[in-house]
PDB file of C-alpha atoms and ligand atoms in Angstrom:
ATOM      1  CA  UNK A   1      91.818  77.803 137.292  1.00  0.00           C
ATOM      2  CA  UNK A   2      91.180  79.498 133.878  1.00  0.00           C
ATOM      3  CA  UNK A   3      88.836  78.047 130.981  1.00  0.00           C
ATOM      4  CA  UNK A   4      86.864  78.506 128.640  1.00  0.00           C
ATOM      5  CA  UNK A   5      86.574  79.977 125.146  1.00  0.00           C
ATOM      6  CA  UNK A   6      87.914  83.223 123.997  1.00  0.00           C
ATOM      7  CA  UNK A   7      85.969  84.483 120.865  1.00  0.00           C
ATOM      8  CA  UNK A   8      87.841  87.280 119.331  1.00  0.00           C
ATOM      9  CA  UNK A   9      85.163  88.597 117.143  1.00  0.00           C
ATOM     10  CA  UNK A  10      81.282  88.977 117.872  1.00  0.00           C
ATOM     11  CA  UNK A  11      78.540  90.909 117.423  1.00  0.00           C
ATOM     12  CA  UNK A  12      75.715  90.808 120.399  1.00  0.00           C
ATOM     13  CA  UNK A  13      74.428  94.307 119.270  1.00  0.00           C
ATOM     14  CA  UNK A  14      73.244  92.549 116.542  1.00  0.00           C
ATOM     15  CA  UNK A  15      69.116  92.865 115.906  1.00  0.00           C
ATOM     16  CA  UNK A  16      69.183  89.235 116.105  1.00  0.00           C
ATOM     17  CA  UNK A  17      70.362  88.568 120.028  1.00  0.00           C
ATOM     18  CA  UNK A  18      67.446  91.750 120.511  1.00  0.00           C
ATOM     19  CA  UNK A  19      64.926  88.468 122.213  1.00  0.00           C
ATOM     20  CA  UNK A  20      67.448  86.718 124.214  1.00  0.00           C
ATOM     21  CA  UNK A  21      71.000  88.684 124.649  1.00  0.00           C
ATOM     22  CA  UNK A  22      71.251  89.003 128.444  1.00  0.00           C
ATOM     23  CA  UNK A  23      69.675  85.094 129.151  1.00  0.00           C
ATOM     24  CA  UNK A  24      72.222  84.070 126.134  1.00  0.00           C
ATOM     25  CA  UNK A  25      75.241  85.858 127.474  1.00  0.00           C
ATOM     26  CA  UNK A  26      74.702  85.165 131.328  1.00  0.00           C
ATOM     27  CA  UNK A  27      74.440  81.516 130.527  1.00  0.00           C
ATOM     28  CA  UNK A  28      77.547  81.179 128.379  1.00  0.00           C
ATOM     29  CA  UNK A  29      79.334  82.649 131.394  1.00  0.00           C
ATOM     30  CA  UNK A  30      77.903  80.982 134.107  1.00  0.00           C
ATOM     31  CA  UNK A  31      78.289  77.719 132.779  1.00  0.00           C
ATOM     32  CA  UNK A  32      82.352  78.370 132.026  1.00  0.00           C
ATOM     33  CA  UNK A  33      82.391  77.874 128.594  1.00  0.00           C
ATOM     34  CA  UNK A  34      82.739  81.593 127.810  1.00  0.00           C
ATOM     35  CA  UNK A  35      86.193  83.336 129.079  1.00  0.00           C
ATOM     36  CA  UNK A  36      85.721  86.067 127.318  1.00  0.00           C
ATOM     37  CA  UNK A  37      83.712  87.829 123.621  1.00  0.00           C
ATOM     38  CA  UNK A  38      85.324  90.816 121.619  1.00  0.00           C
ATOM     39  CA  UNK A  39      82.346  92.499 120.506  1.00  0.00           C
ATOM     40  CA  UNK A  40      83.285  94.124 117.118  1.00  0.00           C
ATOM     41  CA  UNK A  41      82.190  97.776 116.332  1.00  0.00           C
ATOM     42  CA  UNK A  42      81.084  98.612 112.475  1.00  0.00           C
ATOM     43  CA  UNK A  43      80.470 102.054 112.449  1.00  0.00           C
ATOM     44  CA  UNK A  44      79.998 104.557 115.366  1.00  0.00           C
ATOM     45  CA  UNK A  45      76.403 103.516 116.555  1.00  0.00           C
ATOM     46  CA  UNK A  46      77.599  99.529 116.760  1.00  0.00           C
ATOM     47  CA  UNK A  47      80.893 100.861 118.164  1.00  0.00           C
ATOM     48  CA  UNK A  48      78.945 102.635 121.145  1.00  0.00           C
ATOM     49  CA  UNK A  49      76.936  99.766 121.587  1.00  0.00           C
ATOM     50  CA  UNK A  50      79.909  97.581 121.961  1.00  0.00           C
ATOM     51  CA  UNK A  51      80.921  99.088 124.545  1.00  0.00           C
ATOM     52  CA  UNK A  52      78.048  99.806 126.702  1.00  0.00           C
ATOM     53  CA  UNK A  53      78.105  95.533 126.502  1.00  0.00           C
ATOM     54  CA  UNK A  54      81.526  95.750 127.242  1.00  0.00           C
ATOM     55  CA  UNK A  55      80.068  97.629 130.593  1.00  0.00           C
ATOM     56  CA  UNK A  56      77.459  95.304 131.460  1.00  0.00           C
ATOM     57  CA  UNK A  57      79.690  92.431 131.076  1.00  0.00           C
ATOM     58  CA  UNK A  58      83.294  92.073 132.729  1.00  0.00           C
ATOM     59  CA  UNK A  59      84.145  89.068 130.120  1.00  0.00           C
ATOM     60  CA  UNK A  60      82.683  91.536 127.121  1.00  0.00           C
ATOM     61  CA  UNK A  61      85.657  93.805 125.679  1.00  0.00           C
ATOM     62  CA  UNK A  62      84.937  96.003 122.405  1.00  0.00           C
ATOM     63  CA  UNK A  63      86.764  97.379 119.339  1.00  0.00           C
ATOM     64  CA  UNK A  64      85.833 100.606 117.717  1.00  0.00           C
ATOM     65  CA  UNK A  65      85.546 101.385 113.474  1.00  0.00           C
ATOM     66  CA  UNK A  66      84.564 102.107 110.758  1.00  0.00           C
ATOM     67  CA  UNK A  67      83.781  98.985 108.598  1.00  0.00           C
ATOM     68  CA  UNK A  68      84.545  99.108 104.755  1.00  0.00           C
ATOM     69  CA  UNK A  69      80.745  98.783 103.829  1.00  0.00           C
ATOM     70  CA  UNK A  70      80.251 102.102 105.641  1.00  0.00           C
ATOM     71  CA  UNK A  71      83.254 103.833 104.419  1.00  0.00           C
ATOM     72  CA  UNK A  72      81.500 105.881 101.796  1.00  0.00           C
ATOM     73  CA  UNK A  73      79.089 107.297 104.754  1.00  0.00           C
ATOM     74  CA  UNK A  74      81.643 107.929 107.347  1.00  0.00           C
ATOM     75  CA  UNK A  75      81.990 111.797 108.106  1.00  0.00           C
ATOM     76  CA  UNK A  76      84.836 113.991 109.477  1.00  0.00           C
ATOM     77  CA  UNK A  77      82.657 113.873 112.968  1.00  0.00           C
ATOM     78  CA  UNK A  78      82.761 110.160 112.992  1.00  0.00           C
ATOM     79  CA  UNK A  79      86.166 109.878 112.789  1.00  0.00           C
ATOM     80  CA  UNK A  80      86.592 112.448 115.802  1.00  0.00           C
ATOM     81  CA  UNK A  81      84.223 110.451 117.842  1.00  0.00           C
ATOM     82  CA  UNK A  82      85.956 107.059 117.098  1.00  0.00           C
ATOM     83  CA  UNK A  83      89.288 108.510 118.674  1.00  0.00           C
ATOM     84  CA  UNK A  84      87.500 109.737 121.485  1.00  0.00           C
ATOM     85  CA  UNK A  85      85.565 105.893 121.730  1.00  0.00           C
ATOM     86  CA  UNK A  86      89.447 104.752 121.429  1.00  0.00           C
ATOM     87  CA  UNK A  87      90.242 106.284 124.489  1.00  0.00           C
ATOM     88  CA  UNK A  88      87.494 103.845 126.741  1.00  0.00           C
ATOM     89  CA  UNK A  89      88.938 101.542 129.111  1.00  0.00           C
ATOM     90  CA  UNK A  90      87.416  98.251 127.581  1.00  0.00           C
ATOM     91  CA  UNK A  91      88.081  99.407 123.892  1.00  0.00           C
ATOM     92  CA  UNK A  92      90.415  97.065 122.891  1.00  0.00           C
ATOM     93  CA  UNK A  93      91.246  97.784 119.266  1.00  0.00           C
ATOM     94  CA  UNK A  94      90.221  99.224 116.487  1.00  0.00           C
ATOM     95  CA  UNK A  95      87.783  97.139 114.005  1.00  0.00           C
ATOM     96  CA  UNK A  96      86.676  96.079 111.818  1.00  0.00           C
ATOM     97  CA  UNK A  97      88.171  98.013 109.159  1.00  0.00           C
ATOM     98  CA  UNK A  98      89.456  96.717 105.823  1.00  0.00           C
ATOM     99  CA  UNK A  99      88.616  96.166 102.632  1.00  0.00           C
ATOM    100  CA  UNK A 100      85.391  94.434 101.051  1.00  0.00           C
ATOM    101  CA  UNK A 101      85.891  93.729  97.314  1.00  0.00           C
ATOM    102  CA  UNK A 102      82.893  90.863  97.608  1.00  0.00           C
ATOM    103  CA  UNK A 103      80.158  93.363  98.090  1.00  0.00           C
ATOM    104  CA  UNK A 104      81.986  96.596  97.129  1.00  0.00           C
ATOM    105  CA  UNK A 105      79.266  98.608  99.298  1.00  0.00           C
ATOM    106  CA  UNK A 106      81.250 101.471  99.498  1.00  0.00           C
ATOM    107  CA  UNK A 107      83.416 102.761  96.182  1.00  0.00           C
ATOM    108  CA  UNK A 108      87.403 100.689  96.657  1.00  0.00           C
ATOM    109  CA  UNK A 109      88.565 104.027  96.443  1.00  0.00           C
ATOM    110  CA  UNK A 110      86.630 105.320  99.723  1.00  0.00           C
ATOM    111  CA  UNK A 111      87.150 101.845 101.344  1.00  0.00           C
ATOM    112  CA  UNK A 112      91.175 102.026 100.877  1.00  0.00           C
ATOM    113  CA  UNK A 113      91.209 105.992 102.347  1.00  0.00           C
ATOM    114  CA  UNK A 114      88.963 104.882 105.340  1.00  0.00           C
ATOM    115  CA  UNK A 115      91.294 101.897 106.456  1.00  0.00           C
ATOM    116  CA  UNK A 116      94.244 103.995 105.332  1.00  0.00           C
ATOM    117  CA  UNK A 117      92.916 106.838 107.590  1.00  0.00           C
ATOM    118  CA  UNK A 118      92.258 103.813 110.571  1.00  0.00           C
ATOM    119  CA  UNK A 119      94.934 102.572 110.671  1.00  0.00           C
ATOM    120  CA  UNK A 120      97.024 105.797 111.007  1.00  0.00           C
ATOM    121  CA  UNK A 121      94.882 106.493 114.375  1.00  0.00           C
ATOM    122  CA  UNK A 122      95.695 102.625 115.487  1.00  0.00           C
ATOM    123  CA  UNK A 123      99.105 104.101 114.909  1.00  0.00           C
ATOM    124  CA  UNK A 124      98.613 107.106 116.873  1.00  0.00           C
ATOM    125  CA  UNK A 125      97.014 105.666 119.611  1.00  0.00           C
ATOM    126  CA  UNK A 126      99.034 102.449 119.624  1.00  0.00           C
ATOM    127  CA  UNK A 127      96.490 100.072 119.528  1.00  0.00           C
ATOM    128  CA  UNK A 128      95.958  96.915 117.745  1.00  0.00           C
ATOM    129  CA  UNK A 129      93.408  96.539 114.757  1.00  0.00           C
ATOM    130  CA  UNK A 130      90.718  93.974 113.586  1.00  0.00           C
ATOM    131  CA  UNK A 131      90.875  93.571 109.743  1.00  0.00           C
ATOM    132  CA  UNK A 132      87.857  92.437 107.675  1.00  0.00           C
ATOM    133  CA  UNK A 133      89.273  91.391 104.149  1.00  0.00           C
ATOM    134  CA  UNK A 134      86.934  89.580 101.687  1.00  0.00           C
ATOM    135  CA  UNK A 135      88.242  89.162  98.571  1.00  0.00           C
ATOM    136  CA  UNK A 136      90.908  91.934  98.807  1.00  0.00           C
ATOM    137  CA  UNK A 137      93.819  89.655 100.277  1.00  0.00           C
ATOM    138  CA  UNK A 138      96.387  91.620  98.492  1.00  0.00           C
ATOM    139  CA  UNK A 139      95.635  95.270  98.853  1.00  0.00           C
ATOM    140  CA  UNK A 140      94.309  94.607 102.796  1.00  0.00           C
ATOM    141  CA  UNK A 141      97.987  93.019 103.202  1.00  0.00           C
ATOM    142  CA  UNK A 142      99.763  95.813 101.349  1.00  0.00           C
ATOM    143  CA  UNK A 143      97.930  98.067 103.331  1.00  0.00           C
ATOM    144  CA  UNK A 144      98.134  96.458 106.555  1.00  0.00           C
ATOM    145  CA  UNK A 145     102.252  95.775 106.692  1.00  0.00           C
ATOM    146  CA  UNK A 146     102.851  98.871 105.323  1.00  0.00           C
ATOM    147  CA  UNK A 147     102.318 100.165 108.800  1.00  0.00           C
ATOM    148  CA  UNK A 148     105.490  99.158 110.867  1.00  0.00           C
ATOM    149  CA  UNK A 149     103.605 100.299 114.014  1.00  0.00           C
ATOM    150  CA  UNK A 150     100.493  98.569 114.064  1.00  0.00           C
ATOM    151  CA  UNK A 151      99.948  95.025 113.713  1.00  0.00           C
ATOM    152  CA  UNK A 152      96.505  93.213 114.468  1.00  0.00           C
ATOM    153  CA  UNK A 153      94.409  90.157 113.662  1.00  0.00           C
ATOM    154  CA  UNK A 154      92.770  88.817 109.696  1.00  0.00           C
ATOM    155  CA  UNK A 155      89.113  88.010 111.206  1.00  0.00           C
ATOM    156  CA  UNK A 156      88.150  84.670 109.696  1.00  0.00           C
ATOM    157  CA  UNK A 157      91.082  84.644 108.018  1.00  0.00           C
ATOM    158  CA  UNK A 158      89.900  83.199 104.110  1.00  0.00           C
ATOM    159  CA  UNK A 159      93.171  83.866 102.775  1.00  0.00           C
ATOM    160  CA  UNK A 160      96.151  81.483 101.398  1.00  0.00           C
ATOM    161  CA  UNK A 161      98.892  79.542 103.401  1.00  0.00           C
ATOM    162  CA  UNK A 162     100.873  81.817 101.976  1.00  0.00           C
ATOM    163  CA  UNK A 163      99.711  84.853 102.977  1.00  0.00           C
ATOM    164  CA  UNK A 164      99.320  83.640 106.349  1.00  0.00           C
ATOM    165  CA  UNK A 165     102.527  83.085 106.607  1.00  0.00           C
ATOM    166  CA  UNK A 166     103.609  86.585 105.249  1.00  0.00           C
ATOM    167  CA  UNK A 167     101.196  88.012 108.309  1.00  0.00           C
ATOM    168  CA  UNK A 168     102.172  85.977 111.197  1.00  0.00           C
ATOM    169  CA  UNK A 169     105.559  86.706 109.793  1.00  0.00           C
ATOM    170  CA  UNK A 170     105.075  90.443 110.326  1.00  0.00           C
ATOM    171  CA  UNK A 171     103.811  90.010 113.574  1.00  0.00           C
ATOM    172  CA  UNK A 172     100.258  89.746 113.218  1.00  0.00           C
ATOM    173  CA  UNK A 173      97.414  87.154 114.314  1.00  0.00           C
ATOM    174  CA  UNK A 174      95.120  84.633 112.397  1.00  0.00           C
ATOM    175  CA  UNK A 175      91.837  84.313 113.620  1.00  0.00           C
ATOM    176  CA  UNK A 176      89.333  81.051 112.210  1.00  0.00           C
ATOM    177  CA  UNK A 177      85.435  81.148 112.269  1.00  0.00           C
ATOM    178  CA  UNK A 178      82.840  78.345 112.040  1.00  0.00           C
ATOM    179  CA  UNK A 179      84.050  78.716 108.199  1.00  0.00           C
ATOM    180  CA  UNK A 180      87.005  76.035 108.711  1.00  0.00           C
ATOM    181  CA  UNK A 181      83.804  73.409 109.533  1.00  0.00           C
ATOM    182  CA  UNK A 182      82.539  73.877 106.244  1.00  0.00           C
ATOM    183  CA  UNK A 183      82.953  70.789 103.893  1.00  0.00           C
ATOM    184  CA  UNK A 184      84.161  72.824 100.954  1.00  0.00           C
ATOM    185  CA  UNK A 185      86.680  74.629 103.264  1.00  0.00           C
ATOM    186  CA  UNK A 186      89.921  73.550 102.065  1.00  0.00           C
ATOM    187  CA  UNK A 187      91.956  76.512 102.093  1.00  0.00           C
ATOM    188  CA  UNK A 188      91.064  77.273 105.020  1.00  0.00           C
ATOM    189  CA  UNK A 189      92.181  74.126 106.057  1.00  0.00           C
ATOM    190  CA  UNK A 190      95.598  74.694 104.985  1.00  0.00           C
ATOM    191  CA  UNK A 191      95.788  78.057 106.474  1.00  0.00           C
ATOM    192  CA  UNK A 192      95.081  76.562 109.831  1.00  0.00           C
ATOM    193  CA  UNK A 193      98.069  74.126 109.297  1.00  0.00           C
ATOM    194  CA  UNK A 194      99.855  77.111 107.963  1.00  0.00           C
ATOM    195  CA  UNK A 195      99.727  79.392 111.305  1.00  0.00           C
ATOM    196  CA  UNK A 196     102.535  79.167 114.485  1.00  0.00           C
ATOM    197  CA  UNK A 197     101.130  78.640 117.537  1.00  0.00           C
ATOM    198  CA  UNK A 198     101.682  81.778 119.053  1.00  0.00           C
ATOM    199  CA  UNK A 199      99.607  83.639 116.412  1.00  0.00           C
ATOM    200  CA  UNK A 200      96.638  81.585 116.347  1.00  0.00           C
ATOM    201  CA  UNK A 201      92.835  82.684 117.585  1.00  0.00           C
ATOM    202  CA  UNK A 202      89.252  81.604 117.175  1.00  0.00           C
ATOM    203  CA  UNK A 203      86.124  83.555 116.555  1.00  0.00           C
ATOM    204  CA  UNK A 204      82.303  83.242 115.872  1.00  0.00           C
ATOM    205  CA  UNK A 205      81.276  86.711 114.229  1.00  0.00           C
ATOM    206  CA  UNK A 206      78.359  85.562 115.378  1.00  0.00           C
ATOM    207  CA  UNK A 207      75.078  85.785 114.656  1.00  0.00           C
ATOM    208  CA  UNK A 208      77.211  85.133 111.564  1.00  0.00           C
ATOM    209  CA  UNK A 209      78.940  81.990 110.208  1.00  0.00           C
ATOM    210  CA  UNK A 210      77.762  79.582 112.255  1.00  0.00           C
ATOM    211  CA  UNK A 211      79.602  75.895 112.033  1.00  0.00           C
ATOM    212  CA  UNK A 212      78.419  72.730 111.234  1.00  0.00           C
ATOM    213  CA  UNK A 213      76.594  70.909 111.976  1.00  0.00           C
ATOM    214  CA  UNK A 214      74.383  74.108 113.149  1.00  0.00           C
ATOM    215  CA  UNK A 215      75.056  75.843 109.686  1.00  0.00           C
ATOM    216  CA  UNK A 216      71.964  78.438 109.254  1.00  0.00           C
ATOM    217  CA  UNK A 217      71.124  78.623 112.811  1.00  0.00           C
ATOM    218  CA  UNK A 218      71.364  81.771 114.456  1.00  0.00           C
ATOM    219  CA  UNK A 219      75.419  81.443 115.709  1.00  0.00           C
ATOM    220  CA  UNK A 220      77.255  81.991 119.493  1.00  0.00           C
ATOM    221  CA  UNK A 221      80.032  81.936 121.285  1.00  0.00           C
ATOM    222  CA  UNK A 222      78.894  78.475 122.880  1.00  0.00           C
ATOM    223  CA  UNK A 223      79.712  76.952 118.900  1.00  0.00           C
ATOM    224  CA  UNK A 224      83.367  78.085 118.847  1.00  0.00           C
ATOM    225  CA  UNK A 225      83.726  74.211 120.650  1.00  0.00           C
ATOM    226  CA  UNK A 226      83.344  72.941 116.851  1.00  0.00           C
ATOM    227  CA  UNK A 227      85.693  75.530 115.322  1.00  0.00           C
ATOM    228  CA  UNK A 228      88.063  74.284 118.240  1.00  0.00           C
ATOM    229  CA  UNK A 229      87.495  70.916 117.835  1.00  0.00           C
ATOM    230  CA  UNK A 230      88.224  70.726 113.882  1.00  0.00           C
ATOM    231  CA  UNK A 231      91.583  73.179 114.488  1.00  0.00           C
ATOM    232  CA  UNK A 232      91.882  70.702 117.182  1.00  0.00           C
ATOM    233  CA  UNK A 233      91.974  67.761 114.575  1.00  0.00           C
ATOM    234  CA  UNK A 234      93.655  69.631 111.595  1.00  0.00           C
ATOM    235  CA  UNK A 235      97.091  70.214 114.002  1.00  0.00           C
ATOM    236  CA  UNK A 236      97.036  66.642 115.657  1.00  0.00           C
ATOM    237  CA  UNK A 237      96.416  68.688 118.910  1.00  0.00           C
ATOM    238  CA  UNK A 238      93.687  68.021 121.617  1.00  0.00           C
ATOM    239  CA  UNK A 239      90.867  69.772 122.098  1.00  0.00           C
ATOM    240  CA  UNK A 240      92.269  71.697 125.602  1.00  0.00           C
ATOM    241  CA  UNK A 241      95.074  72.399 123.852  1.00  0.00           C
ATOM    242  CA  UNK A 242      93.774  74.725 121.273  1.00  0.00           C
ATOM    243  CA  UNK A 243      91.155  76.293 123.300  1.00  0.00           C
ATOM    244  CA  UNK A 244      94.267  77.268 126.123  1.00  0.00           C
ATOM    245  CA  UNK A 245      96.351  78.445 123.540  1.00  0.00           C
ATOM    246  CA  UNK A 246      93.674  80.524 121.801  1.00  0.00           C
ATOM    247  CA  UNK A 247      92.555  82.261 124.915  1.00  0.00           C
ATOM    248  CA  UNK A 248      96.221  82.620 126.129  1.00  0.00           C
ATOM    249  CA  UNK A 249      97.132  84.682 122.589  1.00  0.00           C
ATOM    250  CA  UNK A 250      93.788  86.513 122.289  1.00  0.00           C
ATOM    251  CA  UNK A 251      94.820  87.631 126.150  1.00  0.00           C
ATOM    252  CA  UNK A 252      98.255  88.697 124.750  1.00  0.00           C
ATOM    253  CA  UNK A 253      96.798  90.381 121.649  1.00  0.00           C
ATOM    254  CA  UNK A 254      94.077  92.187 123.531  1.00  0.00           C
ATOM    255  CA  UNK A 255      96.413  93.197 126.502  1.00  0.00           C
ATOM    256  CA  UNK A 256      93.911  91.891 128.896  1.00  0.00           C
ATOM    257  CA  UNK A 257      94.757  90.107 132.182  1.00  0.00           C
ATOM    258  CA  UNK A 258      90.806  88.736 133.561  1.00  0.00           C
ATOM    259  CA  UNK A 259      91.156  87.404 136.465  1.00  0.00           C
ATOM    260  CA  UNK A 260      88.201  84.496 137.196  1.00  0.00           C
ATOM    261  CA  UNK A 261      88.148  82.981 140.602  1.00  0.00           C
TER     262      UNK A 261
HETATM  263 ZN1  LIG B   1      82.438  90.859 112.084  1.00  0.00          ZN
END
């Protein structure tokens, strides 16, 4: 029978995971408690080593981008080597891409034209995409359901009830991070109440956002239990409940069928 955790958004390529990635990731298999890690691509060196991890591991699946911080770098050659990385049989969308008004690495301008540009291939290739949005709810939403095409998933969705609404609406998926653990997180907490079943998924972005009560520890898959567990509590729902139903819709969303005997 099928368990375990489906995290929609990671990042083992990350410097961080360089001591202990293949002990980490054959544990959080063995044991069960990992179905299955989307390992999210940020520019074209990330998004290659996505998916050589996507190789080495059957549970591992990638996405390929450009994120927003490197839109200002991003050349015409990148962009014909992400549709070519598109075309790999464990890339599974493209992302992250989006808008990042927080940090504003890359000019809005050249951040708007790169997602614009992004999600025209998604469009193209009919795949799904991975949004980043921080602090850009409404231009990454105008942007996004402009595109009758191409829907995808908010990563660690920080928006409004609202605007969840106006996604899952339009077809697309709400994913939560260790963020919804957070004492101060009560927006978040009505954005989880906010969001239909069918629509819902879970994520670490680890090494990044790790929950509490491990807040400023190095994060992994194995802590998407307490980002499951308060989603859990928030919806009156137990905690096999939400963990089925988030690896059921991230199977849907992905398009993958992994068989585990
Ligand atoms: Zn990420």
């Amino acid at each position: 029978m099928e368990s375990g955790i489906f995290d929609s958004h990671a990042h083992y390529d990350d410097r961080r995971f360089d001591g202990d990635r293949t002990e980490l990731l054959d544990g959080l298999f063995a044991s069960g408690k990992l179905f299955a890690a989307v390992n999210c691509g940020c520019d074209i060196a990330s998004s290659e080593r996505s998916l050589r991890l996507a190789e080495a591991y059957e549970g591992v699946y990638a996405t390929v981008g450009i994120h927003p911080h490197e839109a200002e770098n991003a050349t015409e050659d990148d962009y014909l080597r992400l549709e070519e990385l598109c075309s790999h049989k464990k890339a599974v969308a493209i992302g992250e891409i989006g808008l990042d008004y927080h940090y504003d690495f890359s000019p809005r301008e050249k951040q708007k034209e790169a997602f614009i540009r992004q999600m025209e291939l998604a469009e193209k290739l009919g795949m799904p995409v991975v949004i980043h949005d921080r602090e850009a709810h409404k231009d990454c939403v105008d942007i996004a359901t402009s595109f009758n095409g191409v829907t995808g998933v908010f990563h660690s969705f920080s928006g409004s009830a609202e605007t969840a609404k106006i996604l899952q609406k339009a077809g697309w998926y709400i994913s939560f991070s260790g963020v919804v653990t957070f004492k101060n997180a009560k927006q978040a907490v009505l954005a989880v109440e906010a969001v239909a079943n069918d629509r819902l998924l879970v994520e670490t972005d680890c090494p990044y956002l790790t929950p509490h009560p491990y807040r400023g520890e190095r994060n992994h898959s194995g802590y998407v239990e307490h980002v499951i567990a308060k989603i859990a509590e928030i919806r009156s729902e137990s905690y096999e409940f939400i963990e089925t139903l988030t690896r059921e819709n991230a199977k849907r969303f992905f398009g993958i069928e992994r068989v585990v005997t």
